Tab-separated table of N, CA, C and O in Angstrom:
chain	number	residue	atom	x	y	z
C	1	ASP	N	-60.093	1.790	-41.063
C	1	ASP	CA	-59.057	2.385	-41.871
C	1	ASP	C	-59.569	2.548	-43.292
C	1	ASP	O	-60.058	1.610	-43.879
C	2	ILE	N	-59.416	3.734	-43.837
C	2	ILE	CA	-59.812	4.015	-45.215
C	2	ILE	C	-58.599	3.790	-46.104
C	2	ILE	O	-57.504	4.238	-45.816
C	3	VAL	N	-58.800	3.084	-47.194
C	3	VAL	CA	-57.747	2.891	-48.187
C	3	VAL	C	-58.212	3.579	-49.451
C	3	VAL	O	-59.312	3.344	-49.925
C	4	LEU	N	-57.371	4.448	-49.996
C	4	LEU	CA	-57.734	5.164	-51.218
C	4	LEU	C	-57.652	4.241	-52.415
C	4	LEU	O	-56.826	3.337	-52.471
C	5	SER	N	-58.528	4.476	-53.372
C	5	SER	CA	-58.485	3.711	-54.612
C	5	SER	C	-57.242	4.130	-55.394
C	5	SER	O	-56.633	5.154	-55.090
C	6	PRO	N	-56.842	3.357	-56.414
C	6	PRO	CA	-55.636	3.697	-57.173
C	6	PRO	C	-55.646	5.098	-57.770
C	6	PRO	O	-54.604	5.701	-57.931
C	7	ASN	N	-56.823	5.650	-58.068
C	7	ASN	CA	-56.856	7.009	-58.616
C	7	ASN	C	-56.947	8.074	-57.523
C	7	ASN	O	-57.137	9.237	-57.805
C	8	GLY	N	-56.806	7.649	-56.260
C	8	GLY	CA	-56.731	8.598	-55.159
C	8	GLY	C	-58.060	9.032	-54.584
C	8	GLY	O	-58.108	9.864	-53.694
C	9	GLU	N	-59.162	8.484	-55.077
C	9	GLU	CA	-60.470	8.864	-54.552
C	9	GLU	C	-60.785	8.056	-53.304
C	9	GLU	O	-60.348	6.935	-53.136
C	10	ARG	N	-61.602	8.626	-52.468
C	10	ARG	CA	-62.027	7.944	-51.260
C	10	ARG	C	-63.286	7.145	-51.561
C	10	ARG	O	-64.292	7.236	-50.893
C	11	GLY	N	-63.221	6.336	-52.580
C	11	GLY	CA	-64.389	5.601	-53.015
C	11	GLY	C	-64.401	4.152	-52.595
C	11	GLY	O	-65.389	3.481	-52.745
C	12	GLU	N	-63.316	3.660	-52.072
C	12	GLU	CA	-63.247	2.268	-51.686
C	12	GLU	C	-62.714	2.186	-50.269
C	12	GLU	O	-61.923	2.997	-49.843
C	13	LYS	N	-63.149	1.173	-49.561
C	13	LYS	CA	-62.766	1.016	-48.168
C	13	LYS	C	-62.470	-0.445	-47.918
C	13	LYS	O	-63.104	-1.322	-48.490
C	14	MET	N	-61.502	-0.682	-47.065
C	14	MET	CA	-61.177	-2.043	-46.683
C	14	MET	C	-60.991	-2.055	-45.179
C	14	MET	O	-60.325	-1.177	-44.624
C	15	ASN	N	-61.568	-3.036	-44.510
C	15	ASN	CA	-61.464	-3.147	-43.062
C	15	ASN	C	-60.152	-3.863	-42.732
C	15	ASN	O	-60.108	-5.089	-42.618
C	16	ILE	N	-59.098	-3.091	-42.583
C	16	ILE	CA	-57.762	-3.640	-42.361
C	16	ILE	C	-57.651	-4.387	-41.032
C	16	ILE	O	-57.093	-5.484	-40.996
C	17	PRO	N	-58.171	-3.850	-39.927
C	17	PRO	CA	-58.063	-4.607	-38.661
C	17	PRO	C	-58.737	-5.984	-38.733
C	17	PRO	O	-58.194	-6.964	-38.209
C	18	ALA	N	-59.877	-6.074	-39.393
C	18	ALA	CA	-60.558	-7.366	-39.525
C	18	ALA	C	-59.736	-8.317	-40.392
C	18	ALA	O	-59.605	-9.506	-40.076
C	19	LEU	N	-59.166	-7.806	-41.474
C	19	LEU	CA	-58.334	-8.628	-42.350
C	19	LEU	C	-57.111	-9.129	-41.595
C	19	LEU	O	-56.768	-10.311	-41.642
C	20	ARG	N	-56.458	-8.235	-40.869
C	20	ARG	CA	-55.271	-8.611	-40.095
C	20	ARG	C	-55.616	-9.696	-39.076
C	20	ARG	O	-54.888	-10.676	-38.912
C	21	GLY	N	-56.755	-9.543	-38.413
C	21	GLY	CA	-57.177	-10.526	-37.422
C	21	GLY	C	-57.395	-11.905	-38.025
C	21	GLY	O	-56.994	-12.922	-37.434
C	22	LEU	N	-58.021	-11.951	-39.194
C	22	LEU	CA	-58.252	-13.240	-39.847
C	22	LEU	C	-56.949	-13.869	-40.333
C	22	LEU	O	-56.770	-15.085	-40.251
C	23	ILE	N	-56.041	-13.045	-40.818
C	23	ILE	CA	-54.743	-13.560	-41.256
C	23	ILE	C	-54.024	-14.206	-40.078
C	23	ILE	O	-53.516	-15.334	-40.177
C	24	VAL	N	-53.996	-13.523	-38.952
C	24	VAL	CA	-53.311	-14.051	-37.770
C	24	VAL	C	-54.016	-15.296	-37.234
C	24	VAL	O	-53.365	-16.275	-36.864
C	25	SER	N	-55.348	-15.290	-37.240
C	25	SER	CA	-56.068	-16.445	-36.701
C	25	SER	C	-55.902	-17.683	-37.579
C	25	SER	O	-55.896	-18.805	-37.069
C	26	ARG	N	-55.728	-17.491	-38.868
C	26	ARG	CA	-55.661	-18.641	-39.776
C	26	ARG	C	-54.246	-19.019	-40.203
C	26	ARG	O	-53.992	-20.165	-40.539
C	27	TYR	N	-53.323	-18.065	-40.195
C	27	TYR	CA	-51.951	-18.350	-40.627
C	27	TYR	C	-50.908	-18.072	-39.553
C	27	TYR	O	-49.720	-18.277	-39.779
C	28	LYS	N	-51.331	-17.571	-38.423
C	28	LYS	CA	-50.467	-17.255	-37.270
C	28	LYS	C	-49.590	-16.028	-37.492
C	28	LYS	O	-49.400	-15.249	-36.580
C	29	THR	N	-49.037	-15.872	-38.691
C	29	THR	CA	-48.173	-14.721	-38.964
C	29	THR	C	-48.450	-14.147	-40.350
C	29	THR	O	-48.969	-14.835	-41.233
C	30	GLN	N	-48.061	-12.905	-40.516
C	30	GLN	CA	-48.147	-12.241	-41.820
C	30	GLN	C	-47.249	-12.972	-42.817
C	30	GLN	O	-47.598	-13.137	-43.987
C	31	LYS	N	-46.109	-13.441	-42.355
C	31	LYS	CA	-45.180	-14.177	-43.210
C	31	LYS	C	-45.818	-15.474	-43.718
C	31	LYS	O	-45.706	-15.812	-44.900
C	32	GLY	N	-46.506	-16.190	-42.831
C	32	GLY	CA	-47.176	-17.427	-43.227
C	32	GLY	C	-48.239	-17.185	-44.287
C	32	GLY	O	-48.365	-17.953	-45.248
C	33	PHE	N	-48.996	-16.110	-44.114
C	33	PHE	CA	-50.010	-15.740	-45.103
C	33	PHE	C	-49.351	-15.393	-46.434
C	33	PHE	O	-49.786	-15.839	-47.495
C	34	SER	N	-48.290	-14.590	-46.381
C	34	SER	CA	-47.578	-14.184	-47.602
C	34	SER	C	-47.072	-15.397	-48.360
C	34	SER	O	-47.201	-15.475	-49.588
C	35	GLU	N	-46.503	-16.352	-47.640
C	35	GLU	CA	-46.002	-17.571	-48.281
C	35	GLU	C	-47.138	-18.360	-48.927
C	35	GLU	O	-47.007	-18.846	-50.046
C	36	ALA	N	-48.260	-18.458	-48.225
C	36	ALA	CA	-49.414	-19.182	-48.772
C	36	ALA	C	-49.953	-18.501	-50.032
C	36	ALA	O	-50.425	-19.169	-50.954
C	37	MET	N	-49.863	-17.176	-50.080
C	37	MET	CA	-50.352	-16.418	-51.225
C	37	MET	C	-49.339	-16.389	-52.370
C	37	MET	O	-49.676	-16.014	-53.482
C	38	GLY	N	-48.079	-16.731	-52.075
C	38	GLY	CA	-47.029	-16.615	-53.083
C	38	GLY	C	-46.596	-15.172	-53.277
C	38	GLY	O	-46.122	-14.789	-54.349
C	39	TRP	N	-46.779	-14.369	-52.244
C	39	TRP	CA	-46.442	-12.947	-52.293
C	39	TRP	C	-45.182	-12.685	-51.480
C	39	TRP	O	-44.883	-13.380	-50.516
C	40	HIS	N	-44.496	-11.602	-51.844
C	40	HIS	CA	-43.416	-11.107	-51.008
C	40	HIS	C	-44.075	-10.496	-49.778
C	40	HIS	O	-45.152	-9.902	-49.869
C	41	GLU	N	-43.440	-10.636	-48.646
C	41	GLU	CA	-44.023	-10.120	-47.405
C	41	GLU	C	-44.273	-8.612	-47.461
C	41	GLU	O	-45.195	-8.106	-46.818
C	42	ASN	N	-43.482	-7.883	-48.264
C	42	ASN	CA	-43.684	-6.432	-48.388
C	42	ASN	C	-45.058	-6.096	-48.953
C	42	ASN	O	-45.668	-5.103	-48.560
C	43	LYS	N	-45.552	-6.913	-49.882
C	43	LYS	CA	-46.872	-6.667	-50.476
C	43	LYS	C	-47.958	-6.788	-49.407
C	43	LYS	O	-48.852	-5.944	-49.317
C	44	THR	N	-47.859	-7.826	-48.607
C	44	THR	CA	-48.827	-8.013	-47.523
C	44	THR	C	-48.728	-6.864	-46.527
C	44	THR	O	-49.740	-6.334	-46.081
C	45	SER	N	-47.519	-6.476	-46.190
C	45	SER	CA	-47.312	-5.383	-45.244
C	45	SER	C	-47.926	-4.086	-45.759
C	45	SER	O	-48.611	-3.377	-45.013
C	46	LYS	N	-47.720	-3.780	-47.028
C	46	LYS	CA	-48.297	-2.556	-47.602
C	46	LYS	C	-49.825	-2.606	-47.586
C	46	LYS	O	-50.486	-1.604	-47.316
C	47	MET	N	-50.379	-3.776	-47.848
C	47	MET	CA	-51.830	-3.922	-47.822
C	47	MET	C	-52.363	-3.707	-46.400
C	47	MET	O	-53.370	-3.025	-46.199
C	48	LEU	N	-51.653	-4.245	-45.414
C	48	LEU	CA	-52.119	-4.150	-44.026
C	48	LEU	C	-51.817	-2.810	-43.367
C	48	LEU	O	-52.263	-2.558	-42.250
C	49	THR	N	-51.066	-1.963	-44.048
C	49	THR	CA	-50.844	-0.605	-43.545
C	49	THR	C	-51.607	0.428	-44.369
C	49	THR	O	-51.454	1.622	-44.160
C	50	GLY	N	-52.412	-0.051	-45.320
C	50	GLY	CA	-53.238	0.853	-46.111
C	50	GLY	C	-52.531	1.524	-47.260
C	50	GLY	O	-53.059	2.450	-47.869
C	51	LYS	N	-51.334	1.059	-47.602
C	51	LYS	CA	-50.584	1.658	-48.701
C	51	LYS	C	-50.828	0.955	-50.026
C	51	LYS	O	-50.357	1.405	-51.057
C	52	TYR	N	-51.548	-0.160	-49.978
C	52	TYR	CA	-51.808	-0.933	-51.192
C	52	TYR	C	-53.219	-1.497	-51.132
C	52	TYR	O	-53.621	-2.065	-50.111
C	53	LEU	N	-53.961	-1.311	-52.199
C	53	LEU	CA	-55.316	-1.836	-52.296
C	53	LEU	C	-55.303	-2.997	-53.285
C	53	LEU	O	-54.926	-2.816	-54.441
C	54	PRO	N	-55.674	-4.202	-52.846
C	54	PRO	CA	-55.632	-5.345	-53.756
C	54	PRO	C	-56.640	-5.204	-54.893
C	54	PRO	O	-57.712	-4.634	-54.722
C	55	ASN	N	-56.272	-5.759	-56.060
C	55	ASN	CA	-57.196	-5.735	-57.195
C	55	ASN	C	-58.211	-6.874	-57.039
C	55	ASN	O	-58.140	-7.653	-56.082
C	56	THR	N	-59.146	-6.978	-57.962
C	56	THR	CA	-60.220	-7.961	-57.808
C	56	THR	C	-59.707	-9.399	-57.822
C	56	THR	O	-60.217	-10.241	-57.073
C	57	ASP	N	-58.696	-9.689	-58.630
C	57	ASP	CA	-58.133	-11.043	-58.633
C	57	ASP	C	-57.472	-11.359	-57.292
C	57	ASP	O	-57.590	-12.475	-56.775
C	58	GLU	N	-56.789	-10.383	-56.727
C	58	GLU	CA	-56.146	-10.578	-55.424
C	58	GLU	C	-57.181	-10.719	-54.308
C	58	GLU	O	-57.000	-11.523	-53.393
C	59	VAL	N	-58.262	-9.953	-54.395
C	59	VAL	CA	-59.347	-10.089	-53.409
C	59	VAL	C	-59.915	-11.504	-53.459
C	59	VAL	O	-60.141	-12.130	-52.420
C	60	ALA	N	-60.112	-12.023	-54.659
C	60	ALA	CA	-60.619	-13.393	-54.804
C	60	ALA	C	-59.635	-14.402	-54.212
C	60	ALA	O	-60.042	-15.343	-53.512
C	61	ALA	N	-58.342	-14.197	-54.454
C	61	ALA	CA	-57.323	-15.106	-53.914
C	61	ALA	C	-57.256	-15.025	-52.393
C	61	ALA	O	-57.128	-16.047	-51.709
C	62	ILE	N	-57.362	-13.812	-51.847
C	62	ILE	CA	-57.365	-13.632	-50.396
C	62	ILE	C	-58.576	-14.332	-49.796
C	62	ILE	O	-58.463	-15.045	-48.792
C	63	SER	N	-59.717	-14.142	-50.412
C	63	SER	CA	-60.958	-14.764	-49.933
C	63	SER	C	-60.827	-16.278	-49.893
C	63	SER	O	-61.250	-16.925	-48.934
C	64	SER	N	-60.241	-16.835	-50.930
C	64	SER	CA	-60.045	-18.282	-51.004
C	64	SER	C	-59.032	-18.763	-49.958
C	64	SER	O	-59.268	-19.739	-49.253
C	65	ALA	N	-57.904	-18.060	-49.863
C	65	ALA	CA	-56.845	-18.460	-48.930
C	65	ALA	C	-57.312	-18.402	-47.477
C	65	ALA	O	-56.916	-19.223	-46.654
C	66	LEU	N	-58.169	-17.430	-47.176
C	66	LEU	CA	-58.674	-17.291	-45.805
C	66	LEU	C	-59.984	-18.038	-45.595
C	66	LEU	O	-60.517	-18.043	-44.489
C	67	ASN	N	-60.500	-18.634	-46.684
C	67	ASN	CA	-61.770	-19.360	-46.617
C	67	ASN	C	-62.856	-18.484	-45.974
C	67	ASN	O	-63.531	-18.888	-45.025
C	68	LEU	N	-62.994	-17.262	-46.511
C	68	LEU	CA	-63.908	-16.287	-45.934
C	68	LEU	C	-65.364	-16.697	-46.126
C	68	LEU	O	-65.755	-17.164	-47.193
C	69	THR	N	-66.138	-16.480	-45.085
C	69	THR	CA	-67.584	-16.621	-45.207
C	69	THR	C	-68.098	-15.376	-45.928
C	69	THR	O	-67.377	-14.380	-46.072
C	70	GLU	N	-69.333	-15.420	-46.359
C	70	GLU	CA	-69.926	-14.249	-47.001
C	70	GLU	C	-69.905	-13.052	-46.054
C	70	GLU	O	-69.594	-11.933	-46.452
C	71	GLU	N	-70.203	-13.293	-44.802
C	71	GLU	CA	-70.217	-12.222	-43.803
C	71	GLU	C	-68.817	-11.622	-43.623
C	71	GLU	O	-68.657	-10.403	-43.564
C	72	GLU	N	-67.793	-12.474	-43.552
C	72	GLU	CA	-66.420	-11.983	-43.400
C	72	GLU	C	-65.988	-11.193	-44.633
C	72	GLU	O	-65.348	-10.140	-44.513
C	73	PHE	N	-66.339	-11.695	-45.821
C	73	PHE	CA	-66.002	-10.997	-47.054
C	73	PHE	C	-66.605	-9.592	-47.050
C	73	PHE	O	-65.925	-8.603	-47.336
C	74	CYS	N	-67.890	-9.511	-46.724
C	74	CYS	CA	-68.570	-8.206	-46.694
C	74	CYS	C	-67.932	-7.283	-45.671
C	74	CYS	O	-67.726	-6.101	-45.941
C	75	LEU	N	-67.609	-7.814	-44.505
C	75	LEU	CA	-66.986	-7.019	-43.447
C	75	LEU	C	-65.662	-6.409	-43.909
C	75	LEU	O	-65.375	-5.245	-43.642
C	76	ILE	N	-64.882	-7.180	-44.634
C	76	ILE	CA	-63.544	-6.728	-45.028
C	76	ILE	C	-63.533	-5.898	-46.305
C	76	ILE	O	-62.914	-4.834	-46.363
C	77	PHE	N	-64.214	-6.362	-47.341
C	77	PHE	CA	-63.997	-5.779	-48.667
C	77	PHE	C	-65.084	-4.858	-49.209
C	77	PHE	O	-64.821	-4.131	-50.163
C	78	LEU	N	-66.273	-4.901	-48.685
C	78	LEU	CA	-67.316	-4.049	-49.268
C	78	LEU	C	-67.309	-2.672	-48.633
C	78	LEU	O	-67.282	-2.529	-47.418
C	79	PRO	N	-67.338	-1.659	-49.462
C	79	PRO	CA	-67.305	-0.286	-48.944
C	79	PRO	C	-68.542	0.034	-48.108
C	79	PRO	O	-69.615	-0.499	-48.345
C	80	ASN	N	-68.351	0.888	-47.171
C	80	ASN	CA	-69.446	1.340	-46.329
C	80	ASN	C	-69.671	2.826	-46.576
C	80	ASN	O	-69.868	3.603	-45.660
C	81	ILE	N	-69.583	3.194	-47.839
C	81	ILE	CA	-69.728	4.586	-48.257
C	81	ILE	C	-70.864	4.647	-49.266
C	81	ILE	O	-70.987	3.795	-50.134
C	82	SER	N	-71.695	5.658	-49.156
C	82	SER	CA	-72.840	5.767	-50.049
C	82	SER	C	-72.388	6.127	-51.466
C	82	SER	O	-71.291	6.652	-51.656
C	83	PRO	N	-73.241	5.887	-52.470
C	83	PRO	CA	-72.885	6.200	-53.862
C	83	PRO	C	-72.563	7.676	-54.090
C	83	PRO	O	-71.783	8.007	-54.968
C	84	ASN	N	-73.156	8.554	-53.299
C	84	ASN	CA	-72.860	9.984	-53.481
C	84	ASN	C	-71.757	10.472	-52.539
C	84	ASN	O	-71.610	11.647	-52.282
C	85	ARG	N	-70.987	9.509	-52.028
C	85	ARG	CA	-69.773	9.770	-51.235
C	85	ARG	C	-70.044	10.322	-49.835
C	85	ARG	O	-69.159	10.885	-49.218
C	86	GLU	N	-71.266	10.199	-49.320
C	86	GLU	CA	-71.519	10.602	-47.948
C	86	GLU	C	-71.157	9.454	-47.039
C	86	GLU	O	-71.436	8.301	-47.328
C	87	GLN	N	-70.539	9.757	-45.932
C	87	GLN	CA	-70.187	8.710	-44.973
C	87	GLN	C	-71.463	8.218	-44.320
C	87	GLN	O	-72.287	9.010	-43.877
C	88	VAL	N	-71.665	6.896	-44.288
C	88	VAL	CA	-72.901	6.347	-43.729
C	88	VAL	C	-72.692	5.642	-42.402
C	88	VAL	O	-73.638	5.191	-41.786
C	89	SER	N	-71.460	5.514	-41.961
C	89	SER	CA	-71.250	4.909	-40.642
C	89	SER	C	-70.134	5.581	-39.920
C	89	SER	O	-69.435	6.381	-40.418
């Protein structure tokens, strides 16, 4: 799933299915994750449907809350798009 950056460019990508899977495996429910993050469940829902892209502080908090390994972090949050915007995968 591609998530557009706040300025509407296709420059950032987040692996939503992988994020959703880790949330469910570690918190059982989206609600449990939201409570652990101190977020309203709507914020989590928007993020998991691609309508909201977390900022860098939120990415750090998500990483901590899910105790992400380096590999998991890269899988979820690092773009897989080349610098000149060509799709590479």
